[in-house]
PDB file of C-alpha atoms in Angstrom:
ATOM      1  CA  MET A  29      84.557 114.424  30.597  1.00 46.00           C
ATOM      2  CA  ILE A  30      83.106 110.878  30.478  1.00 48.00           C
ATOM      3  CA  THR A  31      85.619 108.139  31.264  1.00 48.00           C
ATOM      4  CA  ILE A  32      85.792 104.413  30.649  1.00 51.00           C
ATOM      5  CA  ASN A  33      88.263 101.574  30.797  1.00 52.00           C
ATOM      6  CA  LEU A  34      89.884 100.943  27.399  1.00 55.00           C
ATOM      7  CA  LEU A  35      90.942  97.442  28.439  1.00 57.00           C
ATOM      8  CA  PRO A  36      91.930  95.594  25.242  1.00 63.00           C
ATOM      9  CA  ALA A  37      89.367  93.076  24.030  1.00 63.00           C
ATOM     10  CA  HIS A  38      91.770  90.137  24.337  1.00 61.00           C
ATOM     11  CA  ARG A  39      92.201  90.853  28.025  1.00 65.00           C
ATOM     12  CA  VAL A  40      88.443  90.967  28.567  1.00 63.00           C
ATOM     13  CA  ARG A  41      88.099  87.626  26.768  1.00 70.00           C
ATOM     14  CA  ALA A  42      90.847  86.115  28.921  1.00 70.00           C
ATOM     15  CA  LEU A  43      89.023  87.133  32.100  1.00 69.00           C
ATOM     16  CA  ARG A  44      85.742  85.675  30.834  1.00 73.00           C
ATOM     17  CA  LEU A  45      87.410  82.414  29.828  1.00 74.00           C
ATOM     18  CA  ARG A  46      89.055  82.167  33.232  1.00 75.00           C
ATOM     19  CA  ARG A  47      85.667  82.458  34.949  1.00 76.00           C
ATOM     20  CA  ARG A  48      84.115  79.876  32.644  1.00 77.00           C
ATOM     21  CA  THR A  49      87.017  77.485  33.188  1.00 77.00           C
ATOM     22  CA  ARG A  50      86.621  77.769  36.953  1.00 76.00           C
ATOM     23  CA  ALA A  51      82.875  77.120  36.671  1.00 75.00           C
ATOM     24  CA  TRP A  52      83.387  74.029  34.526  1.00 73.00           C
ATOM     25  CA  CYS A  53      85.995  72.687  36.952  1.00 74.00           C
ATOM     26  CA  LEU A  54      83.530  72.985  39.832  1.00 75.00           C
ATOM     27  CA  PHE A  55      80.821  71.401  37.699  1.00 76.00           C
ATOM     28  CA  GLY A  56      83.090  68.490  36.802  1.00 74.00           C
ATOM     29  CA  VAL A  57      84.075  67.884  40.418  1.00 72.00           C
ATOM     30  CA  ALA A  58      80.400  67.808  41.413  1.00 76.00           C
ATOM     31  CA  TYR A  59      79.679  65.114  38.830  1.00 75.00           C
ATOM     32  CA  ILE A  60      82.678  63.068  39.874  1.00 76.00           C
ATOM     33  CA  LEU A  61      81.433  63.120  43.463  1.00 76.00           C
ATOM     34  CA  ALA A  62      77.972  62.088  42.272  1.00 75.00           C
ATOM     35  CA  ILE A  63      79.433  59.134  40.362  1.00 76.00           C
ATOM     36  CA  ILE A  64      81.472  58.063  43.383  1.00 76.00           C
ATOM     37  CA  ALA A  65      78.343  58.188  45.534  1.00 72.00           C
ATOM     38  CA  LEU A  66      76.400  56.077  43.038  1.00 70.00           C
ATOM     39  CA  TRP A  67      79.134  53.477  42.790  1.00 68.00           C
ATOM     40  CA  SER A  68      79.411  53.363  46.565  1.00 68.00           C
ATOM     41  CA  THR A  69      75.710  52.557  46.724  1.00 66.00           C
ATOM     42  CA  TYR A  70      76.220  49.863  44.112  1.00 62.00           C
ATOM     43  CA  ALA A  71      79.143  48.301  45.980  1.00 58.00           C
ATOM     44  CA  ALA A  72      77.254  48.292  49.274  1.00 59.00           C
ATOM     45  CA  GLY A  73      74.288  46.365  47.862  1.00 56.00           C
ATOM     46  CA  SER A  74      73.840  43.155  45.984  1.00 48.00           C
ATOM     47  CA  GLY A  75      72.875  44.852  42.758  1.00 51.00           C
ATOM     48  CA  VAL A  76      71.736  48.064  41.165  1.00 51.00           C
ATOM     49  CA  SER A  77      68.432  48.979  39.609  1.00 60.00           C
ATOM     50  CA  THR A  78      68.100  49.636  35.902  1.00 64.00           C
ATOM     51  CA  GLY A  79      67.198  53.261  36.577  1.00 67.00           C
ATOM     52  CA  MET A  80      70.333  53.823  38.662  1.00 69.00           C
ATOM     53  CA  ALA A  81      72.501  52.181  36.010  1.00 70.00           C
ATOM     54  CA  GLU A  82      71.066  54.576  33.427  1.00 76.00           C
ATOM     55  CA  GLN A  83      71.785  57.538  35.711  1.00 76.00           C
ATOM     56  CA  ILE A  84      75.391  56.406  36.128  1.00 76.00           C
ATOM     57  CA  SER A  85      75.801  56.013  32.363  1.00 76.00           C
ATOM     58  CA  THR A  86      74.285  59.447  31.727  1.00 79.00           C
ATOM     59  CA  ALA A  87      76.540  61.036  34.355  1.00 78.00           C
ATOM     60  CA  LYS A  88      79.638  59.459  32.780  1.00 79.00           C
ATOM     61  CA  THR A  89      78.669  60.677  29.312  1.00 82.00           C
ATOM     62  CA  LEU A  90      78.034  64.200  30.564  1.00 81.00           C
ATOM     63  CA  LEU A  91      81.301  64.225  32.505  1.00 80.00           C
ATOM     64  CA  ASP A  92      83.260  63.155  29.412  1.00 80.00           C
ATOM     65  CA  SER A  93      81.590  65.923  27.398  1.00 80.00           C
ATOM     66  CA  ASN A  94      82.386  68.506  30.068  1.00 78.00           C
ATOM     67  CA  GLU A  95      86.011  67.383  30.230  1.00 81.00           C
ATOM     68  CA  ARG A  96      86.403  67.791  26.460  1.00 81.00           C
ATOM     69  CA  GLU A  97      84.870  71.267  26.554  1.00 81.00           C
ATOM     70  CA  LEU A  98      87.072  72.179  29.512  1.00 81.00           C
ATOM     71  CA  GLU A  99      90.175  71.127  27.576  1.00 82.00           C
ATOM     72  CA  GLY A 100      89.113  73.367  24.706  1.00 80.00           C
ATOM     73  CA  LEU A 101      88.541  76.307  27.053  1.00 81.00           C
ATOM     74  CA  GLN A 102      91.934  75.785  28.648  1.00 81.00           C
ATOM     75  CA  LYS A 103      93.607  75.958  25.229  1.00 82.00           C
ATOM     76  CA  VAL A 104      91.789  79.190  24.378  1.00 80.00           C
ATOM     77  CA  LEU A 105      92.682  80.605  27.796  1.00 81.00           C
ATOM     78  CA  ALA A 106      96.344  79.729  27.263  1.00 80.00           C
ATOM     79  CA  GLU A 107      96.324  81.572  23.929  1.00 76.00           C
ATOM     80  CA  ALA A 108      94.679  84.581  25.573  1.00 74.00           C
ATOM     81  CA  ARG A 109      97.323  84.597  28.302  1.00 74.00           C
ATOM     82  CA  ASN A 110     100.035  84.590  25.654  1.00 67.00           C
ATOM     83  CA  ARG A 111      98.441  87.630  24.013  1.00 63.00           C
ATOM     84  CA  VAL A 112      98.249  89.392  27.383  1.00 63.00           C
ATOM     85  CA  GLU A 113     101.932  88.725  28.017  1.00 62.00           C
ATOM     86  CA  SER A 114     102.771  90.077  24.574  1.00 49.00           C
ATOM     87  CA  ALA A 115     100.774  93.217  25.347  1.00 48.00           C
ATOM     88  CA  LYS A 116     102.661  93.642  28.637  1.00 54.00           C
ATOM     89  CA  ALA A 117     105.938  93.463  26.733  1.00 45.00           C
ATOM     90  CA  ILE A 118     104.935  96.592  24.795  1.00 41.00           C
ATOM     91  CA  VAL A 119     103.139  98.342  27.649  1.00 43.00           C
ATOM     92  CA  ASP A 120     104.708 101.680  26.723  1.00 49.00           C
ATOM     93  CA  HIS A 121     102.811 101.613  23.419  1.00 56.00           C
ATOM     94  CA  PRO A 122      99.037 102.126  23.862  1.00 61.00           C
ATOM     95  CA  ASP A 123      96.567  99.692  22.333  1.00 63.00           C
ATOM     96  CA  TRP A 124      94.662 101.776  19.767  1.00 71.00           C
ATOM     97  CA  SER A 125      92.282  99.012  18.670  1.00 75.00           C
ATOM     98  CA  THR A 126      89.315 100.795  20.282  1.00 73.00           C
ATOM     99  CA  LEU A 127      90.110 104.022  18.415  1.00 77.00           C
ATOM    100  CA  LEU A 128      90.276 102.179  15.086  1.00 82.00           C
ATOM    101  CA  GLU A 129      86.975 100.479  15.892  1.00 81.00           C
ATOM    102  CA  VAL A 130      85.312 103.851  16.498  1.00 81.00           C
ATOM    103  CA  LEU A 131      86.637 105.257  13.205  1.00 85.00           C
ATOM    104  CA  ALA A 132      85.345 102.244  11.292  1.00 86.00           C
ATOM    105  CA  ARG A 133      81.969 102.437  13.028  1.00 85.00           C
ATOM    106  CA  THR A 134      81.435 106.150  12.405  1.00 86.00           C
ATOM    107  CA  ARG A 135      82.788 106.362   8.845  1.00 86.00           C
ATOM    108  CA  GLY A 136      79.594 105.566   6.965  1.00 83.00           C
ATOM    109  CA  GLU A 137      79.162 104.713   3.283  1.00 86.00           C
ATOM    110  CA  ASP A 138      79.652 108.290   2.054  1.00 89.00           C
ATOM    111  CA  VAL A 139      83.127 108.741   3.569  1.00 91.00           C
ATOM    112  CA  ALA A 140      86.433 107.068   2.681  1.00 91.00           C
ATOM    113  CA  LEU A 141      89.401 107.348   5.043  1.00 91.00           C
ATOM    114  CA  GLU A 142      92.792 107.607   3.346  1.00 91.00           C
ATOM    115  CA  ARG A 143      95.332 108.523   6.006  1.00 91.00           C
ATOM    116  CA  LEU A 144      95.635 108.522   9.809  1.00 90.00           C
ATOM    117  CA  ALA A 145      98.422 110.300  11.685  1.00 89.00           C
ATOM    118  CA  LEU A 146      98.736 109.971  15.464  1.00 83.00           C
ATOM    119  CA  ALA A 147     101.215 111.967  17.529  1.00 83.00           C
ATOM    120  CA  GLN A 148     101.591 113.065  21.114  1.00 78.00           C
ATOM    121  CA  ARG A 149     101.114 116.785  21.559  1.00 68.00           C
ATOM    122  CA  PRO A 150     104.445 118.524  22.269  1.00 65.00           C
ATOM    123  CA  ASP A 151     102.789 120.771  24.854  1.00 58.00           C
ATOM    124  CA  SER A 152     101.527 117.802  26.877  1.00 54.00           C
ATOM    125  CA  VAL A 153     101.739 118.322  30.626  1.00 52.00           C
ATOM    126  CA  ALA A 154     101.053 115.312  32.817  1.00 52.00           C
ATOM    127  CA  ARG A 155      98.427 115.779  35.512  1.00 53.00           C
ATOM    128  CA  PRO A 156      97.933 113.732  38.694  1.00 51.00           C
ATOM    129  CA  GLY A 157      96.373 110.398  37.771  1.00 49.00           C
ATOM    130  CA  ASP A 158      97.370 110.589  34.098  1.00 49.00           C
ATOM    131  CA  LEU A 159      99.146 107.660  32.503  1.00 46.00           C
ATOM    132  CA  PRO A 160     102.783 108.529  31.779  1.00 46.00           C
ATOM    133  CA  ALA A 161     103.774 109.060  28.139  1.00 47.00           C
ATOM    134  CA  ARG A 162     100.277 108.274  26.842  1.00 52.00           C
ATOM    135  CA  GLY A 163      98.732 111.569  25.858  1.00 56.00           C
ATOM    136  CA  PRO A 164      97.148 113.876  25.171  1.00 72.00           C
ATOM    137  CA  TRP A 165      97.382 112.749  21.567  1.00 80.00           C
ATOM    138  CA  THR A 166      96.451 114.459  18.320  1.00 87.00           C
ATOM    139  CA  LEU A 167      94.867 112.329  15.601  1.00 88.00           C
ATOM    140  CA  ASN A 168      94.715 113.707  12.050  1.00 92.00           C
ATOM    141  CA  VAL A 169      92.191 111.912   9.852  1.00 92.00           C
ATOM    142  CA  ALA A 170      92.379 112.601   6.118  1.00 93.00           C
ATOM    143  CA  GLY A 171      89.870 111.270   3.646  1.00 92.00           C
ATOM    144  CA  ALA A 172      87.253 111.978   1.011  1.00 92.00           C
ATOM    145  CA  ALA A 173      83.514 112.501   1.345  1.00 91.00           C
ATOM    146  CA  ALA A 174      80.657 112.488  -1.133  1.00 90.00           C
ATOM    147  CA  SER A 175      79.771 116.067  -0.128  1.00 88.00           C
ATOM    148  CA  HIS A 176      80.545 118.814   2.368  1.00 89.00           C
ATOM    149  CA  GLY A 177      77.540 117.659   4.362  1.00 89.00           C
ATOM    150  CA  ALA A 178      78.873 114.099   4.501  1.00 91.00           C
ATOM    151  CA  ALA A 179      82.195 115.357   5.893  1.00 91.00           C
ATOM    152  CA  THR A 180      80.367 117.423   8.500  1.00 91.00           C
ATOM    153  CA  GLN A 181      78.207 114.473   9.521  1.00 91.00           C
ATOM    154  CA  PHE A 182      81.336 112.348   9.941  1.00 92.00           C
ATOM    155  CA  VAL A 183      82.742 114.969  12.329  1.00 92.00           C
ATOM    156  CA  LEU A 184      79.489 114.989  14.303  1.00 91.00           C
ATOM    157  CA  ARG A 185      79.530 111.201  14.581  1.00 90.00           C
ATOM    158  CA  LEU A 186      83.097 111.323  15.896  1.00 88.00           C
ATOM    159  CA  GLU A 187      82.039 113.884  18.499  1.00 87.00           C
ATOM    160  CA  ARG A 188      79.110 111.731  19.593  1.00 86.00           C
ATOM    161  CA  SER A 189      81.383 108.696  19.975  1.00 80.00           C
ATOM    162  CA  GLY A 190      82.653 110.176  23.249  1.00 78.00           C
ATOM    163  CA  LEU A 191      86.220 109.034  22.611  1.00 78.00           C
ATOM    164  CA  PHE A 192      87.711 112.417  21.774  1.00 81.00           C
ATOM    165  CA  GLU A 193      88.250 115.522  23.850  1.00 84.00           C
ATOM    166  CA  SER A 194      87.698 117.675  20.760  1.00 88.00           C
ATOM    167  CA  VAL A 195      86.972 117.143  17.057  1.00 90.00           C
ATOM    168  CA  SER A 196      87.349 119.817  14.378  1.00 90.00           C
ATOM    169  CA  LEU A 197      87.100 119.908  10.591  1.00 89.00           C
ATOM    170  CA  SER A 198      90.293 121.750   9.709  1.00 86.00           C
ATOM    171  CA  GLU A 199      90.219 121.605   5.905  1.00 85.00           C
ATOM    172  CA  THR A 200      87.887 120.805   3.000  1.00 86.00           C
ATOM    173  CA  ARG A 201      88.416 121.175  -0.729  1.00 88.00           C
ATOM    174  CA  GLU A 202      86.824 119.800  -3.870  1.00 87.00           C
ATOM    175  CA  ARG A 203      88.841 117.136  -5.630  1.00 80.00           C
ATOM    176  CA  GLY A 204      86.685 116.486  -8.680  1.00 63.00           C
ATOM    177  CA  GLY A 205      86.608 113.325 -10.740  1.00 57.00           C
ATOM    178  CA  SER A 206      84.532 110.257  -9.935  1.00 53.00           C
ATOM    179  CA  GLY A 207      82.814 110.332  -6.567  1.00 50.00           C
ATOM    180  CA  ILE A 208      81.433 108.041  -3.923  1.00 51.00           C
ATOM    181  CA  ALA A 209      78.096 106.251  -4.256  1.00 51.00           C
ATOM    182  CA  GLY A 210      77.301 107.721  -7.674  1.00 53.00           C
ATOM    183  CA  THR A 211      78.358 111.309  -6.947  1.00 52.00           C
ATOM    184  CA  THR A 212      80.326 113.308  -9.532  1.00 60.00           C
ATOM    185  CA  ALA A 213      82.864 114.952  -7.228  1.00 73.00           C
ATOM    186  CA  LEU A 214      84.780 114.255  -4.053  1.00 87.00           C
ATOM    187  CA  ILE A 215      85.417 116.535  -1.105  1.00 89.00           C
ATOM    188  CA  ASP A 216      88.840 116.075   0.453  1.00 93.00           C
ATOM    189  CA  PHE A 217      88.826 116.778   4.177  1.00 93.00           C
ATOM    190  CA  THR A 218      91.079 116.704   7.226  1.00 94.00           C
ATOM    191  CA  VAL A 219      89.735 116.198  10.743  1.00 93.00           C
ATOM    192  CA  VAL A 220      91.812 116.910  13.847  1.00 93.00           C
ATOM    193  CA  CYS A 221      90.880 114.973  16.993  1.00 89.00           C
ATOM    194  CA  THR A 222      92.337 115.237  20.486  1.00 86.00           C
ATOM    195  CA  VAL A 223      92.591 112.010  22.503  1.00 78.00           C
ATOM    196  CA  PRO A 224      92.868 112.762  26.243  1.00 72.00           C
ATOM    197  CA  ASN A 225      94.981 110.907  28.816  1.00 62.00           C
ATOM    198  CA  ARG A 226      91.934 109.577  30.535  1.00 52.00           C
ATOM    199  CA  ALA A 227      89.950 107.536  28.017  1.00 45.00           C
ATOM    200  CA  PRO A 228      86.293 108.617  27.811  1.00 45.00           C
ATOM    201  CA  ALA A 229      83.413 106.178  27.631  1.00 44.00           C
ATOM    202  CA  LEU A 230      82.484 104.589  24.335  1.00 43.00           C
ATOM    203  CA  PRO A 231      78.838 104.072  23.396  1.00 44.00           C
ATOM    204  CA  PRO A 232      77.756 100.525  22.478  1.00 44.00           C
ATOM    205  CA  PRO A 233      77.856  99.589  18.775  1.00 44.00           C
ATOM    206  CA  GLU A 234      74.763 100.519  16.803  1.00 45.00           C
ATOM    207  CA  GLY A 235      71.980  98.015  17.255  1.00 43.00           C
ATOM    208  CA  ARG A 236      73.198  96.936  20.701  1.00 42.00           C
ATOM    209  CA  PRO A 237      71.803  98.076  24.071  1.00 42.00           C
TER     210      PRO A 237
END
């Protein structure tokens, strides 16, 4: 079974912002040292050339711009840290944002999702390395498709997503009435998916490498 890290997106953004903040701090310190060196040269001599004065002015302008951007990054980082702390407060409840993203990405225009039901399997037995109280889970997806083929293709796309241990089309029936995308009838369906303890790898969104 393929595995990946289902680290919530807000945590990934917080880590990236932290690295950027550190880089900007180092960049700002380097410019401050450069300005000090230039002013030391100015103080040691009787005057300063026009070119050096322009360099000092440019360095000051760039430093001010970097400081403003750094302040903005620090605010965003603080907000991200608050979200991380909130997530820690509910650590016993998994973050299912990745699962919802996969469902939205694989749905397609010929399928409408109407109900999702997620429950931990009663026969779950924890194995070494499994996260406690986090699976395996059973996800029931109920919806309507433009045809039996559309429902089947939705199941195949879920299987190819790599998120689920198993995916099965448990029920289909014709609803009738107005359909999807100009069709004259709807096919009600129910898909049962098993989410394992260890999260499998997710493929990149369509159109991305």
